[in-house]
Coordinates of N, CA and C in Angstrom, one line a residue:
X190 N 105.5 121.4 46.3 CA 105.6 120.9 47.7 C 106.7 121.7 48.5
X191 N 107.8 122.0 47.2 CA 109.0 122.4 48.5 C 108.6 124.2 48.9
X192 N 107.9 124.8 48.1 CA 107.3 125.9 48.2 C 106.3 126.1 49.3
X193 N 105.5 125.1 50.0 CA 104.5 124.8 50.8 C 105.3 124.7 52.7
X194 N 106.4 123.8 51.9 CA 107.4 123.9 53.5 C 108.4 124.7 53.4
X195 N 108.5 125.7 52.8 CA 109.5 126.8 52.8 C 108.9 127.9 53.6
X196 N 107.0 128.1 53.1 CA 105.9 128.9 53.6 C 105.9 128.7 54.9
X197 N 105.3 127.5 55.6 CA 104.6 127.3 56.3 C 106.0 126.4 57.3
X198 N 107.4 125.9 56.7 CA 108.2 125.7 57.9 C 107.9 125.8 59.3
X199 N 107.4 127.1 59.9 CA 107.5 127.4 61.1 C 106.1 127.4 61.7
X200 N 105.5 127.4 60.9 CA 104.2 127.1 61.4 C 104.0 125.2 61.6
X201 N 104.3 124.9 60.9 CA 105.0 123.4 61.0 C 105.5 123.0 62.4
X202 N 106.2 123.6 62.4 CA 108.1 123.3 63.4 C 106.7 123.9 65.4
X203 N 106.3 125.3 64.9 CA 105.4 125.4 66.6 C 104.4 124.2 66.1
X204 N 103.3 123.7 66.0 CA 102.3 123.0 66.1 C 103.4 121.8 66.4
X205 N 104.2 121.2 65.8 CA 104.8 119.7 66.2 C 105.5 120.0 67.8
X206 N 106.1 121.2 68.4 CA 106.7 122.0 69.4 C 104.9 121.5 70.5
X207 N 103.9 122.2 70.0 CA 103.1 122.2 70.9 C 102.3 120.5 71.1
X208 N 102.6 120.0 70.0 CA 102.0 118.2 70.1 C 102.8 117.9 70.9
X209 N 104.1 117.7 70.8 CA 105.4 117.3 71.6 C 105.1 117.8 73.3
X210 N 104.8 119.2 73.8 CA 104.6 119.5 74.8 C 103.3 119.1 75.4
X211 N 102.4 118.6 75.0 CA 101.1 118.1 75.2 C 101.3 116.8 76.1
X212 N 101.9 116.5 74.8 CA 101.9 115.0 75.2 C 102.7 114.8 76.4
X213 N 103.9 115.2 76.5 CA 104.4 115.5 77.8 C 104.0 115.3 78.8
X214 N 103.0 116.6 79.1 CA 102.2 116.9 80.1 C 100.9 115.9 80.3
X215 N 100.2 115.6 79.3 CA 99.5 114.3 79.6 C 100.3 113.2 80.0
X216 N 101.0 112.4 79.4 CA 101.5 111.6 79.9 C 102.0 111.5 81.5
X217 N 102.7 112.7 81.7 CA 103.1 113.0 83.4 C 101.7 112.9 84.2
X218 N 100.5 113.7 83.6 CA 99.4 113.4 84.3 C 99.3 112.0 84.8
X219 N 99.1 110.9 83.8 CA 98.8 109.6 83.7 C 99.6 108.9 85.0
X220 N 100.9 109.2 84.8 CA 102.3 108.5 85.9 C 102.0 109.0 87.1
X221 N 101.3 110.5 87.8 CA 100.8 110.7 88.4 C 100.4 110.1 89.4
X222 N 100.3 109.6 90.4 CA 99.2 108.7 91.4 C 99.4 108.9 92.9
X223 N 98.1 108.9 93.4 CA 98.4 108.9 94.7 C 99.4 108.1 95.8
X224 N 99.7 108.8 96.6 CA 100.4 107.4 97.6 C 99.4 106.2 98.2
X225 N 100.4 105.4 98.5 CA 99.5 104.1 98.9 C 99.3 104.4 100.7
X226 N 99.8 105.2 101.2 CA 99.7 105.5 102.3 C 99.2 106.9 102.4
X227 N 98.3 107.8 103.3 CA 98.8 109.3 103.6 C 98.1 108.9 104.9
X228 N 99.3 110.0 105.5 CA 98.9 110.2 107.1 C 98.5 111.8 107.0
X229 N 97.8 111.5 108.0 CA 97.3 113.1 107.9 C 97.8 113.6 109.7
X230 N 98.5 114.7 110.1 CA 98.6 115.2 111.6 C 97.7 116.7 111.5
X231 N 97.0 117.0 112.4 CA 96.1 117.7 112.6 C 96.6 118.8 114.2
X232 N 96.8 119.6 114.5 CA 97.8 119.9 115.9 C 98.1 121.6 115.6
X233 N 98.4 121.7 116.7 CA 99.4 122.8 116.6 C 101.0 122.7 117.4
X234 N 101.6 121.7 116.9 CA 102.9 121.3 116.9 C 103.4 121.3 115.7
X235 N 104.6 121.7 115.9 CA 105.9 121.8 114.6 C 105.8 120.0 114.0
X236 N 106.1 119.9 113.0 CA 106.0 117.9 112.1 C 107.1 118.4 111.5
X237 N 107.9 117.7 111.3 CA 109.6 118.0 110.1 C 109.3 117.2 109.3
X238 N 108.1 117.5 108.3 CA 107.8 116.6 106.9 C 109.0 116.1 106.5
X239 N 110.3 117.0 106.6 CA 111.6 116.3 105.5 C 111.9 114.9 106.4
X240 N 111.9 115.3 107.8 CA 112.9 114.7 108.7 C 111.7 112.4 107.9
X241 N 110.4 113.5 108.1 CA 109.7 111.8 107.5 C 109.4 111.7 106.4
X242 N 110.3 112.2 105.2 CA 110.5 111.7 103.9 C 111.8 111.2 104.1
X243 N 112.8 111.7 104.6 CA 114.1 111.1 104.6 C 114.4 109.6 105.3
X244 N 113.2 109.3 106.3 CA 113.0 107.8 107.2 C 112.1 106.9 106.7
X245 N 111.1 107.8 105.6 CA 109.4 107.1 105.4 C 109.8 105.4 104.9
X246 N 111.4 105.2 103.8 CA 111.6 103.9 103.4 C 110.8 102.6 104.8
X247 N 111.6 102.8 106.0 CA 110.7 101.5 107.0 C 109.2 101.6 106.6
X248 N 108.5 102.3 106.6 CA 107.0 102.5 106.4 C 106.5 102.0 105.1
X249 N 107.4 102.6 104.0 CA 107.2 102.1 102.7 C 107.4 100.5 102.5
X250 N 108.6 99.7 103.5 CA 108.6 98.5 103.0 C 107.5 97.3 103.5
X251 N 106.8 98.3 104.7 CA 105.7 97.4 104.6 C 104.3 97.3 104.2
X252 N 104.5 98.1 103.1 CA 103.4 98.2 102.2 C 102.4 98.0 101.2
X253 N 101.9 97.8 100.9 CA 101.1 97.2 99.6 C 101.1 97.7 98.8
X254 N 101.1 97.5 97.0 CA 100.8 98.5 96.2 C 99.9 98.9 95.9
X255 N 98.8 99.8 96.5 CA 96.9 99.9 96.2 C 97.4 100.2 94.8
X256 N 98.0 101.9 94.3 CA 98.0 102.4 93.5 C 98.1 101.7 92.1
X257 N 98.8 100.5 91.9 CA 99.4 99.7 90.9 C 101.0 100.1 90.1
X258 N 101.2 101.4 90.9 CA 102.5 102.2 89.8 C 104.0 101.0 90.5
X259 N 103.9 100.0 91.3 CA 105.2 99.2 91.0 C 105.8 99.6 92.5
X260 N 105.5 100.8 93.1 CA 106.1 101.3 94.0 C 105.4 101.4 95.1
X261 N 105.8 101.5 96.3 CA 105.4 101.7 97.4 C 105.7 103.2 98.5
X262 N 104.4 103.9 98.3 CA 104.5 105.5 98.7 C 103.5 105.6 100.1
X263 N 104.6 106.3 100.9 CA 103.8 106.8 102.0 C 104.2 108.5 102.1
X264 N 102.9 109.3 102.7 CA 103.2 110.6 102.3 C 102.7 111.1 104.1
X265 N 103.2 111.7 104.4 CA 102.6 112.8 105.9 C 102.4 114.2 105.5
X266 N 101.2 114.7 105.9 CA 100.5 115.8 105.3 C 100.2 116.5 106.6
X267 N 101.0 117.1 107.4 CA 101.0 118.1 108.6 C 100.0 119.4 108.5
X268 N 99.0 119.7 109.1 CA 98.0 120.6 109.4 C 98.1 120.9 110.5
X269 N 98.4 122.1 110.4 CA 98.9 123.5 112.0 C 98.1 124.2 112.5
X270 N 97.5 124.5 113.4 CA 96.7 125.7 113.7 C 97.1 125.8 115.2
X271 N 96.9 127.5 115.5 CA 97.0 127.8 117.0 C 95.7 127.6 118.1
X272 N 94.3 127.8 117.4 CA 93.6 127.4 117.9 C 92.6 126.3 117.9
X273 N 92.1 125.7 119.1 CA 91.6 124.2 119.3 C 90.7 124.5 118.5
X274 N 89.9 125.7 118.7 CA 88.5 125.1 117.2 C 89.5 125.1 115.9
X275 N 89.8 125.7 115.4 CA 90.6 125.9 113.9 C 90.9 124.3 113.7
X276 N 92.1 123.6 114.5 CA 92.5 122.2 114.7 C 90.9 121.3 114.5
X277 N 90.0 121.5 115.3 CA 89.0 120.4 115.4 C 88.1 120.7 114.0
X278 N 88.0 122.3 113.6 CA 87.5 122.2 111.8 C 88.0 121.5 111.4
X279 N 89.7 121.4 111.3 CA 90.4 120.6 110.4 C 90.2 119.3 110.3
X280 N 90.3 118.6 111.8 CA 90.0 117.2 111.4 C 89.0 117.3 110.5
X281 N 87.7 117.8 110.9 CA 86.4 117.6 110.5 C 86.4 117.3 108.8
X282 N 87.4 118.7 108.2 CA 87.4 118.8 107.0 C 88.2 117.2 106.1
X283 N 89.4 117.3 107.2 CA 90.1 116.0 106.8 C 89.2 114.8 106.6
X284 N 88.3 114.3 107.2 CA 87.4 113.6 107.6 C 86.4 113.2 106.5
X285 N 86.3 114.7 106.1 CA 85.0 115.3 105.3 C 86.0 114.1 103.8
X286 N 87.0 114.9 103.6 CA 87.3 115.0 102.1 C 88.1 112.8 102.1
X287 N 87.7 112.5 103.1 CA 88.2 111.1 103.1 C 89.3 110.5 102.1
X288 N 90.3 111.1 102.6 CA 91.5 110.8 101.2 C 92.6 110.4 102.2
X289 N 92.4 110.7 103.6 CA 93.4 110.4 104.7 C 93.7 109.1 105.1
X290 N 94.6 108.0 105.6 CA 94.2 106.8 105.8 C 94.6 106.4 107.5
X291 N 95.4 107.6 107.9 CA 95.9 107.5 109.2 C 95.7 109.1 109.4
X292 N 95.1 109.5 111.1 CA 94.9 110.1 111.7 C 95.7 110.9 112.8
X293 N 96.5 111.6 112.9 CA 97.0 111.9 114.1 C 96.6 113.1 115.2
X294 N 96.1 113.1 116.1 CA 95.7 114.4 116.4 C 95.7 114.4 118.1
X295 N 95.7 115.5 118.9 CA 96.0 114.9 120.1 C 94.5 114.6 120.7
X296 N 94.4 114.2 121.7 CA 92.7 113.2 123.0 C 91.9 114.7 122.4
X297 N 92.2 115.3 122.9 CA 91.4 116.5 122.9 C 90.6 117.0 121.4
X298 N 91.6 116.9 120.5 CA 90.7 116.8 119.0 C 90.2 115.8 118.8
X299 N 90.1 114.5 118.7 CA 90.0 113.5 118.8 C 88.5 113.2 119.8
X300 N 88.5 113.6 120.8 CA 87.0 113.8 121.7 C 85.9 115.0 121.2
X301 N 86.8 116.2 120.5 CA 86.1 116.7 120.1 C 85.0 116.5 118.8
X302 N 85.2 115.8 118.4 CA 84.8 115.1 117.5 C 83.9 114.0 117.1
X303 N 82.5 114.7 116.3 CA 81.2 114.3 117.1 C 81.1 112.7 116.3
X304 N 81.3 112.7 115.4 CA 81.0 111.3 114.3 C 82.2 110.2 114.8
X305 N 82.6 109.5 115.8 CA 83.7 108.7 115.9 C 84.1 107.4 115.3
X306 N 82.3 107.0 114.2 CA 82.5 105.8 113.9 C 83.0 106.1 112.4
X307 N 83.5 106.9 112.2 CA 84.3 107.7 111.2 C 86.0 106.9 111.1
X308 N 86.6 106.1 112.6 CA 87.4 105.7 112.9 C 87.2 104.1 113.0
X309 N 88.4 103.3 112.6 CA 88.0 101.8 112.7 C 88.2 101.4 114.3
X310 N 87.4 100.2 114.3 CA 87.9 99.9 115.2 C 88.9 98.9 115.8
X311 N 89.9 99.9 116.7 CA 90.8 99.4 117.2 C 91.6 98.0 117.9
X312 N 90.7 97.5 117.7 CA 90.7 95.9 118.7 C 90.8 94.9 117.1
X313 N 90.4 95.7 116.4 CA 90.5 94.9 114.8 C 92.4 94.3 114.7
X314 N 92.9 95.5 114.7 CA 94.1 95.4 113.8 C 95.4 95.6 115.0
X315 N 95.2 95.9 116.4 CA 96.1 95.8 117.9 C 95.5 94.5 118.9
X316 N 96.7 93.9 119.1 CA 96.6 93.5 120.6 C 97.0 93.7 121.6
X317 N 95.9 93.8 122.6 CA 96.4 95.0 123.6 C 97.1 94.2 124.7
X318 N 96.2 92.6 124.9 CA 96.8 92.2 125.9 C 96.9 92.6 127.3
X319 N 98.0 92.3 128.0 CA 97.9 93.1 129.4 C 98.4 94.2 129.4
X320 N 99.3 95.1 128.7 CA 100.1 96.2 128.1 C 99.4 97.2 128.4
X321 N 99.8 98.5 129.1 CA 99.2 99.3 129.7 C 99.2 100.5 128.1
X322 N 98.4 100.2 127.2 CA 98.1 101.5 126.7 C 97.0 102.4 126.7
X323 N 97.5 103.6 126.5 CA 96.1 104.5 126.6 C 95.4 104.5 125.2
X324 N 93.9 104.7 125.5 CA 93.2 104.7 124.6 C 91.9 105.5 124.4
X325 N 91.3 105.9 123.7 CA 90.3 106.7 123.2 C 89.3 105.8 123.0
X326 N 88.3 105.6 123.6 CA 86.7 105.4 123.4 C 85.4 105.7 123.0
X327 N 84.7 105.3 122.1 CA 83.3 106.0 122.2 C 82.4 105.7 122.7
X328 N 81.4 106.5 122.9 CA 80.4 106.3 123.7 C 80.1 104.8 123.7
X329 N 80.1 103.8 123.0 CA 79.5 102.6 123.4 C 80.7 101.6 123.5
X330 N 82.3 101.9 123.8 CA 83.2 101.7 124.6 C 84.4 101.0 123.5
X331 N 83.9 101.4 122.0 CA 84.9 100.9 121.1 C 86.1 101.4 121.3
X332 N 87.3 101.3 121.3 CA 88.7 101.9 121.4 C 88.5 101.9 120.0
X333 N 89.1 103.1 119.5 CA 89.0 104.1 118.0 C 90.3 104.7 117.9
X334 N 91.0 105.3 118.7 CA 92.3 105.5 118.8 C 93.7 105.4 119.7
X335 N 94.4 105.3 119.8 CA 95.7 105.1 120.7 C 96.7 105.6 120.5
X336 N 97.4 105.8 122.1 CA 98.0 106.7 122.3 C 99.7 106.5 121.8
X337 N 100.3 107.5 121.4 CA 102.0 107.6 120.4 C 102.8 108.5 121.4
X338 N 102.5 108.5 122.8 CA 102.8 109.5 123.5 C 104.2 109.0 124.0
X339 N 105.6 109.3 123.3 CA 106.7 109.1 123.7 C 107.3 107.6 122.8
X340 N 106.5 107.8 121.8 CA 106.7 106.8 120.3 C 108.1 107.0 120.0
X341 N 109.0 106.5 120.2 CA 110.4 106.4 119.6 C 110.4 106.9 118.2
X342 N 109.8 105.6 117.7 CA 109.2 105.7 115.9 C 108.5 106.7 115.5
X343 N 107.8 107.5 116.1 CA 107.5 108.5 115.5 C 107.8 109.6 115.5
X344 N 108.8 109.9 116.6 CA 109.9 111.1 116.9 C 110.5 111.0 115.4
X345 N 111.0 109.2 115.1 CA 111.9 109.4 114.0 C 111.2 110.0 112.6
X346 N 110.2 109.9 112.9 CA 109.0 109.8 111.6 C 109.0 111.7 111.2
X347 N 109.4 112.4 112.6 CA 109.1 113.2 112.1 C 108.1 114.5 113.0
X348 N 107.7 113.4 113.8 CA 106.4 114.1 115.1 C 107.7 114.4 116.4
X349 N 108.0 115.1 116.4 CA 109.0 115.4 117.3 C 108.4 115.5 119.1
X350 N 107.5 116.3 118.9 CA 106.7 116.1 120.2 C 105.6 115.1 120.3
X351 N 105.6 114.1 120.5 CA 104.4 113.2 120.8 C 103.2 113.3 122.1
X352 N 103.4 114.0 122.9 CA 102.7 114.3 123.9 C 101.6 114.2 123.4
X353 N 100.7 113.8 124.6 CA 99.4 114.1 124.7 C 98.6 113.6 123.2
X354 N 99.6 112.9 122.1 CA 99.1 112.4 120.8 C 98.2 111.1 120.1
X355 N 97.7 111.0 119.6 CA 96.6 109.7 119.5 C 97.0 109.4 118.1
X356 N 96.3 108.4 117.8 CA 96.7 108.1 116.2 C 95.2 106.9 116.4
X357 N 94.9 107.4 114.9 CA 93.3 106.1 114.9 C 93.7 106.5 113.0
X358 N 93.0 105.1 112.6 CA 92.8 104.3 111.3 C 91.5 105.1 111.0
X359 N 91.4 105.5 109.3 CA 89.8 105.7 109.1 C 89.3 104.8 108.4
X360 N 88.1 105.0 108.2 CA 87.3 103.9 107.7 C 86.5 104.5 106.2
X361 N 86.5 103.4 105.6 CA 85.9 104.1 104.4 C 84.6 104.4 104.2
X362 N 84.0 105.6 103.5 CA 82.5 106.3 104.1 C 81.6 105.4 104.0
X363 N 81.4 104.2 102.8 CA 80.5 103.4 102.7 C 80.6 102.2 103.9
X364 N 81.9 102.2 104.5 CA 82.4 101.1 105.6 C 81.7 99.3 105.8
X365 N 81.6 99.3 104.5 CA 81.2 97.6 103.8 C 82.7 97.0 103.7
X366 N 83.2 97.3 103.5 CA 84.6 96.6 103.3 C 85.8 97.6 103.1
X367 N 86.5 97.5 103.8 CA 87.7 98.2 104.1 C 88.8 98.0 102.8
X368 N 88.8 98.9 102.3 CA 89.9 99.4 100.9 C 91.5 99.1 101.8
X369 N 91.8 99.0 100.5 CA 93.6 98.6 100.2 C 94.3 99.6 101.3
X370 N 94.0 100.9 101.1 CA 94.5 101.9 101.4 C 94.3 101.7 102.8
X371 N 93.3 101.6 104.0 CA 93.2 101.5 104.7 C 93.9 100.2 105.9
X372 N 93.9 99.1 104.8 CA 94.6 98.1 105.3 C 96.4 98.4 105.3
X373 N 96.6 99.3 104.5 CA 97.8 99.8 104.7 C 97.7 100.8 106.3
X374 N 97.2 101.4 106.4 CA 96.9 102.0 107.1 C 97.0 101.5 108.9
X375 N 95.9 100.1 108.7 CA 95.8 99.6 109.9 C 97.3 99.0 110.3
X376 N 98.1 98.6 109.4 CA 99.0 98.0 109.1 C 99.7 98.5 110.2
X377 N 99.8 99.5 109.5 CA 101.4 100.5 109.8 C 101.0 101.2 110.9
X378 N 99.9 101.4 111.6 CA 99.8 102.0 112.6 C 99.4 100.5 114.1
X379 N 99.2 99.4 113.1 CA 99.8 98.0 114.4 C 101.3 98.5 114.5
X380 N 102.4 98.5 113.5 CA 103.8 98.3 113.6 C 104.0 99.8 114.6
X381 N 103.6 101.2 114.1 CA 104.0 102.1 115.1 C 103.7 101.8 116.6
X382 N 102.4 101.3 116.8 CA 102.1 100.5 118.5 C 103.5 99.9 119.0
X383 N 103.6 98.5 117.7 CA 104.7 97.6 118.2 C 106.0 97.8 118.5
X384 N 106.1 98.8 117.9 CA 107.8 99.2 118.2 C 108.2 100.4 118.5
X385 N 107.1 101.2 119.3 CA 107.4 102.1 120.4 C 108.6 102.5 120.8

């Protein structure tokens, strides 16, 4: 036997080296998980992703944990382009891959944009009351998104220019009942309304 691990020692010592590193890496896979929030911005404006990781805690504490990992994650995923079609593919694509749970984009992508029941509706999760906000309609007069245009909170968040900017909830593709994530979603984009 002691002949057998004198031989093969090192062939030993890499194979337990590469079990050890496996496992690692699986495991990290596993811990892995999505955020319970993602915002998606869609524009050709500058977003300071750090400036809204270093603030995201307000957002995170009003959150739910869809994921199950104990923690409460909100992520902003800024998408840039110089031109308006480029921007309005993007939503589209954003749209397409439904992983987004909050929308930002300004009236103009937002109108461009042929499927709008893609967006919840708005009157669900705001009260508008007498309050003069602007709002985005579809054709058969649902408010679908609203306007962040000079959002205190969202300067801090990170959207440094708010002009001309909208913000709408999506809806999940089957839209029978609205997922976790989305209810986070509606959530936190009542509280950005409320404390403008």
């Amino acid at each position: 036997m002691r002949r057998f691990f004198r031989y093969y020692k090192w062939h030993v010592f890499f194979f337990l080296l590469i079990v050890v590193c496996l496992s690692f890496v699986l495991f990290n896979m596993t811990i892995s998980t999505t955020p319970d929030l993602i915002i998606g911005y869609v524009g050709d404006r500058y977003v300071n992703a750090q400036t809204f990781n270093d603030n995201k805690s307000t957002i995170e504490l009003l959150l739910k944990d869809v994921n199950g990992d104990k923690k409460m994650t909100a992520s902003l995923l800024p998408y840039t382009a110089d031109l308006q079609s480029d921007i309005d593919t993007l939503l589209v694509e954003m749209l397409d891959a439904g992983s987004y749970d909050i929308y930002i984009a300004s009236e103009e992508t937002f109108e461009n944009c042929e499927d709008k029941s893609l967006f919840a509706n708005a009157e669900e999760y705001i009260t508008f009351g007498s309050s003069e906000i602007k709002t985005l309609k579809d054709k058969t007069g649902r408010i679908y998104a609203i306007s962040i245009d000079g959002n205190e909170f969202v300067k801090r968040m990170g959207i440094l220019d708010s002009t001309d900017l909208y913000i709408a909830v999506a809806l999940d593709k089957d839209k029978k009942e609205m997922s976790e994530n989305r209810k986070n979603g509606r959530n936190i984009t009542g509280y950005i309304i409320d404390n403008k």
